[in-house]
XYZ file of C-alpha atoms in Angstrom:
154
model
C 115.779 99.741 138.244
C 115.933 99.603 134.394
C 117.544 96.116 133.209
C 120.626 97.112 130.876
C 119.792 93.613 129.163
C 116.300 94.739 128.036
C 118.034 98.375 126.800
C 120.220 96.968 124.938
C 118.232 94.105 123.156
C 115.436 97.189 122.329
C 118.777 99.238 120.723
C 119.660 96.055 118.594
C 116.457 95.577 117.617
C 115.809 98.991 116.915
C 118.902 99.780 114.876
C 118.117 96.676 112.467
C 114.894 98.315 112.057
C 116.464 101.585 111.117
C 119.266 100.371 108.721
C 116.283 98.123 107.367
C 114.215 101.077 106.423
C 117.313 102.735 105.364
C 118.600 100.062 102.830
C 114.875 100.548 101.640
C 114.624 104.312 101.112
C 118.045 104.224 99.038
C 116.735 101.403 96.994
C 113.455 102.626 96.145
C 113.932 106.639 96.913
C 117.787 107.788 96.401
C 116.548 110.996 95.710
C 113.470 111.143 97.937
C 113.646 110.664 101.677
C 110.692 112.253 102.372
C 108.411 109.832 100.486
C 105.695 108.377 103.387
C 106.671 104.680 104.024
C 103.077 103.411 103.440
C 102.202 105.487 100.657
C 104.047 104.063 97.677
C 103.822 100.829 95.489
C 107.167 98.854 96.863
C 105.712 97.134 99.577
C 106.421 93.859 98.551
C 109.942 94.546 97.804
C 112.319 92.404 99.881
C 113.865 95.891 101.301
C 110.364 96.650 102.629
C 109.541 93.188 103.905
C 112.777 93.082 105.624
C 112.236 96.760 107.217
C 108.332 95.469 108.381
C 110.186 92.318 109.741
C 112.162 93.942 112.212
C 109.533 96.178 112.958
C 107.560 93.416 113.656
C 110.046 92.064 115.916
C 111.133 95.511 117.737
C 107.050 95.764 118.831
C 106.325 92.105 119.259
C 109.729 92.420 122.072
C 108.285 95.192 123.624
C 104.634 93.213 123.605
C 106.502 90.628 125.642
C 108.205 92.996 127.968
C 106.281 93.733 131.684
C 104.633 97.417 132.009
C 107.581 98.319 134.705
C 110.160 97.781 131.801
C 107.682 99.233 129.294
C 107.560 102.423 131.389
C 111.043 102.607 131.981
C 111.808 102.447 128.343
C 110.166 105.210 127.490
C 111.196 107.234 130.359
C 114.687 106.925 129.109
C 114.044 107.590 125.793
C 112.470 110.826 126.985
C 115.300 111.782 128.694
C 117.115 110.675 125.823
C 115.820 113.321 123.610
C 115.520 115.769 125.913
C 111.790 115.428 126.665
C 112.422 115.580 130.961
C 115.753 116.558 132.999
C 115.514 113.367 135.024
C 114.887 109.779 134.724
C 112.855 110.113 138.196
C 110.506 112.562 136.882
C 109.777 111.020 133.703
C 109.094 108.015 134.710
C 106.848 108.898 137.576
C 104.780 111.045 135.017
C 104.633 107.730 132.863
C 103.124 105.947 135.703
C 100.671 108.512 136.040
C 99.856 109.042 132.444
C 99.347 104.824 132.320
C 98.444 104.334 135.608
C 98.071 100.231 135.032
C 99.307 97.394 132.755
C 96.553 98.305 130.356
C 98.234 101.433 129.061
C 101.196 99.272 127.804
C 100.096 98.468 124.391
C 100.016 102.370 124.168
C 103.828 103.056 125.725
C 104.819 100.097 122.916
C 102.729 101.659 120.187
C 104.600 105.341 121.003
C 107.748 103.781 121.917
C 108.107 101.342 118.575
C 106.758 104.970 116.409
C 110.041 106.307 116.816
C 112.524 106.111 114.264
C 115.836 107.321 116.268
C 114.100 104.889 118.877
C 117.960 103.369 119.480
C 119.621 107.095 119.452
C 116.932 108.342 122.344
C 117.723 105.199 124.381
C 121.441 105.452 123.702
C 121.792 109.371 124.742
C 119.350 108.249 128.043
C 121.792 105.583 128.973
C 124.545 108.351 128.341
C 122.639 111.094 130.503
C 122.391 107.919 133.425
C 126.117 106.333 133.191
C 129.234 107.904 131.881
C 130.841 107.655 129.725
C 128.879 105.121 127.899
C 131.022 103.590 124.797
C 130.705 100.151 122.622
C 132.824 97.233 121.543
C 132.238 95.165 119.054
C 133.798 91.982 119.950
C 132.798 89.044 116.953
C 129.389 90.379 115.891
C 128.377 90.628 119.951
C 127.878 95.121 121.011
C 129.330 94.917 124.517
C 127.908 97.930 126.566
C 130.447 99.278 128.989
C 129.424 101.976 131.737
C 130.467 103.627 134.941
C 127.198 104.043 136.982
C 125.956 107.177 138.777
C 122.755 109.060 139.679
C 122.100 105.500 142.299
C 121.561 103.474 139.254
C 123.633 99.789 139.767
C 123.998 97.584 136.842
C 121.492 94.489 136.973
């Protein structure tokens, strides 16, 4: 059963991450979004240390996260972006692909590589519950669903 907790602390996570790297690119590249994050000379700017701090914290969340929830993760972010019709199949090829707890640093090094990372996990979440929609109630995302495909809510 995927924990809706752990979904939406990876989204959070995830979107500081992106808006990090964002603020970063418009800073240092307004006019060149296609300039390779590691390849220029701003990496000690604070926009880049604040972008490698929440990546930092996106993979060292994952790192703490059992392989079950790793695996399930990345199942729904597969389904999220269209890589598998179900959330069944993908994550029963997972467990096949990383057939034990050792192939976890792997599923966190492909999951935290991904840039929409929080889009994929958000369109999963909408392929598994509908409609899925947010409230943003003093600074705190509040997730509200209506389950079906046999999925309950932790």
């Amino acid at each position: 059963m995927i924990d809706t907790a752990i979904v939406r602390r990876v989204i959070e996570l995830a979107r500081f991450r992106e808006n990090a790297y964002r603020t970063y690119m418009n800073t240092h590249f307004p006019n060149d979004p296609t300039i390779d994050l590691g390849a220029d000379h701003h990496l000690d700017s604070k926009e880049f240390q604040q972008y490698n701090k929440y990546d930092r914290e996106l993979i060292h969340y994952l790192l703490e996260l059992n392989y079950e929830n790793v695996l399930d993760l990345e199942a729904l972010m597969f389904l999220g972006r269209g890589d598998d019709s179900s959330f069944s199949a993908a994550r029963d090829y997972l467990a096949e692909t990383y057939p034990s707890s050792e192939g976890k640093g792997i599923a966190v090094d492909y999951l935290s590589s991904k840039g929409p990372l929080a889009d994929y996990l958000e369109s999963g979440l909408e392929l598994l519950w509908f409609p899925v929609f947010t409230v943003s109630h003093g600074g705190t995302v509040i997730f509200y669903s209506f389950l079906k495909n046999g999925f309950t809510h932790p």
